[in-house]
Amino acid sequence: MTIHPGIASVTRRIAERSRETRHAYLQRLRAARGASRPSRMELGCSNFAHGVAACEAHQKQVLMAPEAPGIGIVTAYNDMLSAHQPFETYPQILRAAVASAGGFAQVAGGVPAMCDGITQGRAGMELSLFSRDVIAMATAVALSHDMFDGALLLGVCDKIVPGLVTGALCFGHLPMIFVPAGPMPSGISNAEKAKVRQEFASGRVGHDELLAAEMAAYHAPGTCTFYGTANSNQMLMEIMGLHLPGASFVAPGTALRHALTEEAGRRVTAMARGEEMAPIGEIIDERVITNALIGLLATGGSTNHTLHLVAMARAAGLVLDWQDFSDLSAIIPLLAKVYPNGEADVNAFHEAGGMAFLIRELLENGMLHGDVMTVAGLGLERYTRTPVLRDGTLVYVDLARDSADPAVLTTVGRPFAPDGGLKVLSGNLGRAVIKTSAVKPENRVVEAPCRVFDSQEAMLQAFQAGELNRDVVCVVRFQGPKANGMPELHKLTPPLGVLQDLGYKVALVTDGRMSGASGKVPAAIHVTPEALDTGMIGYVQDGDIIRLDAVAGVLELKVDPSLLHARSVPSAPVDQRFGTGRELFAPFRQLAGGAEEGAGIFRFDGRV
């Protein structure tokens, strides 16, 4: 199938924009690969002895043989987070699988894994985005010993996977496979959970009822089942060819999950030996990044990836901007309805046909680059078949032609929406992104007087005092990466939903984040430049008229320019950013790039 001309155009644009940085990246990759293999054979005797000191005698003999691939395991395991708790047993499984394939695996290191769901509204949330860059650095530390010919990367949630990808791309000459853990069983419905949250925000239910609902939703090992950043990560790793086919949404603790984990160990060992060698830095090219954008849009994935995909791409020398997202969104239809874009969860998506159905549908309609390298070999068509166990053996079978649940997963011919539901907003307030796939058409244009807040807490207090019971655009500023690490503002979603349900025209404008949970209220997020970086959002005053038009792509402050110029330069709220480790991240805040640059601290273009 010939690729859609609009998709081909965006792909060419990314390649052309990235010509110099991608060339420089590939030069570095090839220089690293030019060293004799395996790299541990170049270590001095003392260096090598340190690397194998804890191994048993027969394991040392394996590692002393140059033909035996050494595989490093980088894990985000901890047993506080449900998504990462299953990883406790993975090293043992993977060591055995690698050994059966003639290699040897060692846990090279661990990376931190924090949970936005736990830190929401707390000081720790200000560490969340920057934890992505800490994870990238920790991945580099783990792989820095020159002991490994390939790697297995164990991570699931919001910042963990983008951080692992960024760190891994600094070792882009090595083959690597991402190994997921899968989603927890479905709990109470997402609609019921959201309803209880709104009832709590409006005072109709108490703390005990809210806690019971939340614990019925988040109740077992595995990824949270709504389609936020964690599950968007899993979709991305599969459509980018970095997971084994069909691996993303198989439940933890099942025989199929175990078999897929074993196969990842065997497969990376074969790749490290040179069988269909696919270094991660060569897999991730402009076609694969375009495929990632398409998957995100076709499934209504998390807006956090307007930051994370930009950051991951830059680590591979590829330069994205938000116009790439917006232009593809106009082409790519919405094929999945998963909460918050629908009532179903990721388990229902998987049961309806999941990633295999989605990839097949996009490929057959010219909406994906199929001629890409993956960890399973050449061609994305390998990802249109689904894994099953037959007599204990992992095999891949053809998927049924029809979706098992057309209300959850549909075809290009009958999409849920004609576009991907992600737009760029531009105007005198700056640039922002908005996710419209969960916003009803009648709520996509709001023009109203604004109320300005310098914190999430201040807006919640105004809501509880009844001060927002009118048509209003709530501006929450000084929430960007330079100000406080760009925390997610999920606590604002229930009160804004209450106001909308009361019949008011409401919207949110912020230089902070909302993730995939912004839901039914129009939210212009990631406004850049941010308030602390002399962005116009810092000059807004109570009562100013703001127009948010998600149809025309406009974010406009309707104030006479002469009045704006007369206003004083905004100053951030007085807060020394101490406590909960925030003082350790002061250098990150100072170095952070803008939202459209990925909001990270790294520079991959030669700048210091």
PDB file of N, CA and C in Angstrom, residues 474-535:
ATOM      1  N   CYS A 474     -10.278  29.828  33.038  1.00  0.00           N
ATOM      2  CA  CYS A 474      -9.365  29.771  34.175  1.00  0.00           C
ATOM      3  C   CYS A 474      -7.923  29.705  33.659  1.00  0.00           C
ATOM      4  N   VAL A 475      -7.122  30.669  34.066  1.00  0.00           N
ATOM      5  CA  VAL A 475      -5.717  30.714  33.680  1.00  0.00           C
ATOM      6  C   VAL A 475      -4.882  30.298  34.884  1.00  0.00           C
ATOM      7  N   VAL A 476      -4.154  29.208  34.759  1.00  0.00           N
ATOM      8  CA  VAL A 476      -3.277  28.738  35.837  1.00  0.00           C
ATOM      9  C   VAL A 476      -1.851  28.795  35.294  1.00  0.00           C
ATOM     10  N   ARG A 477      -1.083  29.744  35.809  1.00  0.00           N
ATOM     11  CA  ARG A 477       0.240  30.031  35.252  1.00  0.00           C
ATOM     12  C   ARG A 477       1.342  29.739  36.269  1.00  0.00           C
ATOM     13  N   PHE A 478       2.582  29.963  35.857  1.00  0.00           N
ATOM     14  CA  PHE A 478       3.766  29.614  36.639  1.00  0.00           C
ATOM     15  C   PHE A 478       3.783  28.128  36.981  1.00  0.00           C
ATOM     16  N   GLN A 479       3.362  27.338  35.975  1.00  0.00           N
ATOM     17  CA  GLN A 479       3.358  25.880  36.102  1.00  0.00           C
ATOM     18  C   GLN A 479       4.241  25.224  35.042  1.00  0.00           C
ATOM     19  N   GLY A 480       5.096  26.011  34.374  1.00  0.00           N
ATOM     20  CA  GLY A 480       5.951  25.480  33.322  1.00  0.00           C
ATOM     21  C   GLY A 480       7.206  24.823  33.866  1.00  0.00           C
ATOM     22  N   PRO A 481       8.011  24.246  32.993  1.00  0.00           N
ATOM     23  CA  PRO A 481       9.207  23.521  33.451  1.00  0.00           C
ATOM     24  C   PRO A 481      10.195  24.412  34.190  1.00  0.00           C
ATOM     25  N   LYS A 482      10.371  25.653  33.767  1.00  0.00           N
ATOM     26  CA  LYS A 482      11.312  26.533  34.449  1.00  0.00           C
ATOM     27  C   LYS A 482      10.781  26.998  35.803  1.00  0.00           C
ATOM     28  N   ALA A 483       9.462  27.088  35.925  1.00  0.00           N
ATOM     29  CA  ALA A 483       8.870  27.600  37.164  1.00  0.00           C
ATOM     30  C   ALA A 483       8.886  26.557  38.273  1.00  0.00           C
ATOM     31  N   ASN A 484       8.334  25.379  37.979  1.00  0.00           N
ATOM     32  CA  ASN A 484       8.214  24.377  39.038  1.00  0.00           C
ATOM     33  C   ASN A 484       8.238  22.947  38.525  1.00  0.00           C
ATOM     34  N   GLY A 485       8.811  22.739  37.328  1.00  0.00           N
ATOM     35  CA  GLY A 485       8.911  21.380  36.811  1.00  0.00           C
ATOM     36  C   GLY A 485       7.709  20.894  36.053  1.00  0.00           C
ATOM     37  N   MET A 486       6.725  21.775  35.806  1.00  0.00           N
ATOM     38  CA  MET A 486       5.564  21.463  34.971  1.00  0.00           C
ATOM     39  C   MET A 486       4.741  20.291  35.503  1.00  0.00           C
ATOM     40  N   PRO A 487       4.183  20.433  36.697  1.00  0.00           N
ATOM     41  CA  PRO A 487       3.361  19.338  37.244  1.00  0.00           C
ATOM     42  C   PRO A 487       2.057  19.171  36.482  1.00  0.00           C
ATOM     43  N   GLU A 488       1.510  17.957  36.507  1.00  0.00           N
ATOM     44  CA  GLU A 488       0.171  17.747  35.972  1.00  0.00           C
ATOM     45  C   GLU A 488      -0.852  18.330  36.944  1.00  0.00           C
ATOM     46  N   LEU A 489      -1.947  18.815  36.387  1.00  0.00           N
ATOM     47  CA  LEU A 489      -2.949  19.533  37.181  1.00  0.00           C
ATOM     48  C   LEU A 489      -4.271  18.772  37.182  1.00  0.00           C
ATOM     49  N   HIS A 490      -4.196  17.473  37.443  1.00  0.00           N
ATOM     50  CA  HIS A 490      -5.391  16.630  37.367  1.00  0.00           C
ATOM     51  C   HIS A 490      -6.479  17.045  38.345  1.00  0.00           C
ATOM     52  N   LYS A 491      -6.105  17.660  39.452  1.00  0.00           N
ATOM     53  CA  LYS A 491      -7.122  18.036  40.435  1.00  0.00           C
ATOM     54  C   LYS A 491      -8.096  19.073  39.890  1.00  0.00           C
ATOM     55  N   LEU A 492      -7.742  19.715  38.787  1.00  0.00           N
ATOM     56  CA  LEU A 492      -8.615  20.733  38.211  1.00  0.00           C
ATOM     57  C   LEU A 492      -9.708  20.133  37.341  1.00  0.00           C
ATOM     58  N   THR A 493      -9.538  18.892  36.898  1.00  0.00           N
ATOM     59  CA  THR A 493     -10.508  18.302  35.982  1.00  0.00           C
ATOM     60  C   THR A 493     -11.899  18.141  36.608  1.00  0.00           C
ATOM     61  N   PRO A 494     -12.047  17.573  37.826  1.00  0.00           N
ATOM     62  CA  PRO A 494     -13.399  17.429  38.377  1.00  0.00           C
ATOM     63  C   PRO A 494     -14.136  18.754  38.588  1.00  0.00           C
ATOM     64  N   PRO A 495     -13.528  19.793  39.195  1.00  0.00           N
ATOM     65  CA  PRO A 495     -14.293  21.034  39.360  1.00  0.00           C
ATOM     66  C   PRO A 495     -14.655  21.694  38.038  1.00  0.00           C
ATOM     67  N   LEU A 496     -13.765  21.645  37.048  1.00  0.00           N
ATOM     68  CA  LEU A 496     -14.109  22.201  35.746  1.00  0.00           C
ATOM     69  C   LEU A 496     -15.266  21.432  35.120  1.00  0.00           C
ATOM     70  N   GLY A 497     -15.282  20.113  35.315  1.00  0.00           N
ATOM     71  CA  GLY A 497     -16.391  19.307  34.817  1.00  0.00           C
ATOM     72  C   GLY A 497     -17.695  19.658  35.493  1.00  0.00           C
ATOM     73  N   VAL A 498     -17.645  19.952  36.794  1.00  0.00           N
ATOM     74  CA  VAL A 498     -18.851  20.367  37.525  1.00  0.00           C
ATOM     75  C   VAL A 498     -19.399  21.663  36.938  1.00  0.00           C
ATOM     76  N   LEU A 499     -18.528  22.640  36.704  1.00  0.00           N
ATOM     77  CA  LEU A 499     -18.958  23.920  36.141  1.00  0.00           C
ATOM     78  C   LEU A 499     -19.575  23.728  34.760  1.00  0.00           C
ATOM     79  N   GLN A 500     -18.960  22.875  33.957  1.00  0.00           N
ATOM     80  CA  GLN A 500     -19.511  22.618  32.626  1.00  0.00           C
ATOM     81  C   GLN A 500     -20.882  21.962  32.713  1.00  0.00           C
ATOM     82  N   ASP A 501     -21.041  21.023  33.650  1.00  0.00           N
ATOM     83  CA  ASP A 501     -22.328  20.349  33.826  1.00  0.00           C
ATOM     84  C   ASP A 501     -23.420  21.305  34.303  1.00  0.00           C
ATOM     85  N   LEU A 502     -23.019  22.386  34.954  1.00  0.00           N
ATOM     86  CA  LEU A 502     -23.993  23.404  35.394  1.00  0.00           C
ATOM     87  C   LEU A 502     -24.426  24.309  34.250  1.00  0.00           C
ATOM     88  N   GLY A 503     -23.832  24.123  33.081  1.00  0.00           N
ATOM     89  CA  GLY A 503     -24.245  24.880  31.907  1.00  0.00           C
ATOM     90  C   GLY A 503     -23.353  26.047  31.547  1.00  0.00           C
ATOM     91  N   TYR A 504     -22.259  26.219  32.290  1.00  0.00           N
ATOM     92  CA  TYR A 504     -21.368  27.340  32.002  1.00  0.00           C
ATOM     93  C   TYR A 504     -20.391  26.965  30.886  1.00  0.00           C
ATOM     94  N   LYS A 505     -19.967  27.990  30.141  1.00  0.00           N
ATOM     95  CA  LYS A 505     -18.905  27.821  29.151  1.00  0.00           C
ATOM     96  C   LYS A 505     -17.583  28.025  29.880  1.00  0.00           C
ATOM     97  N   VAL A 506     -16.786  26.962  29.998  1.00  0.00           N
ATOM     98  CA  VAL A 506     -15.546  27.025  30.775  1.00  0.00           C
ATOM     99  C   VAL A 506     -14.398  26.441  29.972  1.00  0.00           C
ATOM    100  N   ALA A 507     -13.214  26.930  30.277  1.00  0.00           N
ATOM    101  CA  ALA A 507     -12.001  26.415  29.642  1.00  0.00           C
ATOM    102  C   ALA A 507     -10.837  26.647  30.592  1.00  0.00           C
ATOM    103  N   LEU A 508      -9.749  25.941  30.329  1.00  0.00           N
ATOM    104  CA  LEU A 508      -8.517  26.089  31.095  1.00  0.00           C
ATOM    105  C   LEU A 508      -7.393  26.491  30.148  1.00  0.00           C
ATOM    106  N   VAL A 509      -6.576  27.442  30.576  1.00  0.00           N
ATOM    107  CA  VAL A 509      -5.369  27.833  29.863  1.00  0.00           C
ATOM    108  C   VAL A 509      -4.224  27.774  30.858  1.00  0.00           C
ATOM    109  N   THR A 510      -3.185  26.978  30.550  1.00  0.00           N
ATOM    110  CA  THR A 510      -2.104  26.809  31.523  1.00  0.00           C
ATOM    111  C   THR A 510      -0.785  26.502  30.828  1.00  0.00           C
ATOM    112  N   ASP A 511       0.305  26.921  31.459  1.00  0.00           N
ATOM    113  CA  ASP A 511       1.626  26.500  30.994  1.00  0.00           C
ATOM    114  C   ASP A 511       2.066  25.214  31.685  1.00  0.00           C
ATOM    115  N   GLY A 512       1.151  24.573  32.412  1.00  0.00           N
ATOM    116  CA  GLY A 512       1.391  23.266  33.016  1.00  0.00           C
ATOM    117  C   GLY A 512       0.860  22.148  32.131  1.00  0.00           C
ATOM    118  N   ARG A 513       0.708  20.970  32.740  1.00  0.00           N
ATOM    119  CA  ARG A 513       0.296  19.774  32.000  1.00  0.00           C
ATOM    120  C   ARG A 513      -1.032  19.251  32.530  1.00  0.00           C
ATOM    121  N   MET A 514      -1.740  18.510  31.663  1.00  0.00           N
ATOM    122  CA  MET A 514      -2.969  17.835  32.069  1.00  0.00           C
ATOM    123  C   MET A 514      -2.984  16.361  31.690  1.00  0.00           C
ATOM    124  N   SER A 515      -2.068  15.921  30.829  1.00  0.00           N
ATOM    125  CA  SER A 515      -1.991  14.542  30.377  1.00  0.00           C
ATOM    126  C   SER A 515      -3.229  14.153  29.595  1.00  0.00           C
ATOM    127  N   GLY A 516      -3.504  12.853  29.543  1.00  0.00           N
ATOM    128  CA  GLY A 516      -4.662  12.357  28.819  1.00  0.00           C
ATOM    129  C   GLY A 516      -5.935  12.496  29.600  1.00  0.00           C
ATOM    130  N   ALA A 517      -5.854  13.014  30.808  1.00  0.00           N
ATOM    131  CA  ALA A 517      -7.039  13.078  31.661  1.00  0.00           C
ATOM    132  C   ALA A 517      -7.710  14.441  31.632  1.00  0.00           C
ATOM    133  N   SER A 518      -7.361  15.292  30.655  1.00  0.00           N
ATOM    134  CA  SER A 518      -8.011  16.602  30.579  1.00  0.00           C
ATOM    135  C   SER A 518      -9.495  16.446  30.287  1.00  0.00           C
ATOM    136  N   GLY A 519      -9.859  15.393  29.583  1.00  0.00           N
ATOM    137  CA  GLY A 519     -11.248  15.007  29.470  1.00  0.00           C
ATOM    138  C   GLY A 519     -12.124  15.963  28.686  1.00  0.00           C
ATOM    139  N   LYS A 520     -13.332  16.206  29.217  1.00  0.00           N
ATOM    140  CA  LYS A 520     -14.383  16.854  28.437  1.00  0.00           C
ATOM    141  C   LYS A 520     -14.297  18.369  28.419  1.00  0.00           C
ATOM    142  N   VAL A 521     -13.446  18.964  29.226  1.00  0.00           N
ATOM    143  CA  VAL A 521     -13.313  20.418  29.293  1.00  0.00           C
ATOM    144  C   VAL A 521     -12.180  20.867  28.370  1.00  0.00           C
ATOM    145  N   PRO A 522     -12.407  21.856  27.497  1.00  0.00           N
ATOM    146  CA  PRO A 522     -11.313  22.319  26.635  1.00  0.00           C
ATOM    147  C   PRO A 522     -10.184  22.902  27.459  1.00  0.00           C
ATOM    148  N   ALA A 523      -8.973  22.407  27.214  1.00  0.00           N
ATOM    149  CA  ALA A 523      -7.816  22.820  28.002  1.00  0.00           C
ATOM    150  C   ALA A 523      -6.643  23.110  27.069  1.00  0.00           C
ATOM    151  N   ALA A 524      -6.238  24.372  27.031  1.00  0.00           N
ATOM    152  CA  ALA A 524      -5.031  24.765  26.291  1.00  0.00           C
ATOM    153  C   ALA A 524      -3.860  24.593  27.236  1.00  0.00           C
ATOM    154  N   ILE A 525      -3.058  23.588  26.977  1.00  0.00           N
ATOM    155  CA  ILE A 525      -2.002  23.203  27.906  1.00  0.00           C
ATOM    156  C   ILE A 525      -0.627  23.390  27.269  1.00  0.00           C
ATOM    157  N   HIS A 526       0.400  23.314  28.105  1.00  0.00           N
ATOM    158  CA  HIS A 526       1.792  23.460  27.652  1.00  0.00           C
ATOM    159  C   HIS A 526       2.017  24.822  26.999  1.00  0.00           C
ATOM    160  N   VAL A 527       1.296  25.856  27.419  1.00  0.00           N
ATOM    161  CA  VAL A 527       1.452  27.175  26.798  1.00  0.00           C
ATOM    162  C   VAL A 527       2.917  27.593  26.857  1.00  0.00           C
ATOM    163  N   THR A 528       3.439  27.957  25.696  1.00  0.00           N
ATOM    164  CA  THR A 528       4.843  28.352  25.591  1.00  0.00           C
ATOM    165  C   THR A 528       4.948  29.608  24.734  1.00  0.00           C
ATOM    166  N   PRO A 529       5.787  30.575  25.120  1.00  0.00           N
ATOM    167  CA  PRO A 529       6.660  30.591  26.288  1.00  0.00           C
ATOM    168  C   PRO A 529       5.858  30.605  27.599  1.00  0.00           C
ATOM    169  N   GLU A 530       6.422  29.992  28.610  1.00  0.00           N
ATOM    170  CA  GLU A 530       5.761  29.938  29.908  1.00  0.00           C
ATOM    171  C   GLU A 530       5.868  31.286  30.620  1.00  0.00           C
ATOM    172  N   ALA A 531       5.098  31.438  31.680  1.00  0.00           N
ATOM    173  CA  ALA A 531       5.049  32.720  32.390  1.00  0.00           C
ATOM    174  C   ALA A 531       6.417  33.138  32.904  1.00  0.00           C
ATOM    175  N   LEU A 532       7.185  32.179  33.433  1.00  0.00           N
ATOM    176  CA  LEU A 532       8.489  32.521  34.005  1.00  0.00           C
ATOM    177  C   LEU A 532       9.526  32.847  32.933  1.00  0.00           C
ATOM    178  N   ASP A 533       9.189  32.554  31.681  1.00  0.00           N
ATOM    179  CA  ASP A 533      10.095  32.810  30.570  1.00  0.00           C
ATOM    180  C   ASP A 533       9.568  33.975  29.724  1.00  0.00           C
ATOM    181  N   THR A 534       8.994  34.957  30.411  1.00  0.00           N
ATOM    182  CA  THR A 534       8.425  36.183  29.825  1.00  0.00           C
ATOM    183  C   THR A 534       7.294  35.899  28.851  1.00  0.00           C
ATOM    184  N   GLY A 535       6.612  34.783  29.006  1.00  0.00           N
ATOM    185  CA  GLY A 535       5.470  34.473  28.161  1.00  0.00           C
ATOM    186  C   GLY A 535       4.301  35.398  28.449  1.00  0.00           C
TER     187      GLY A 535
END
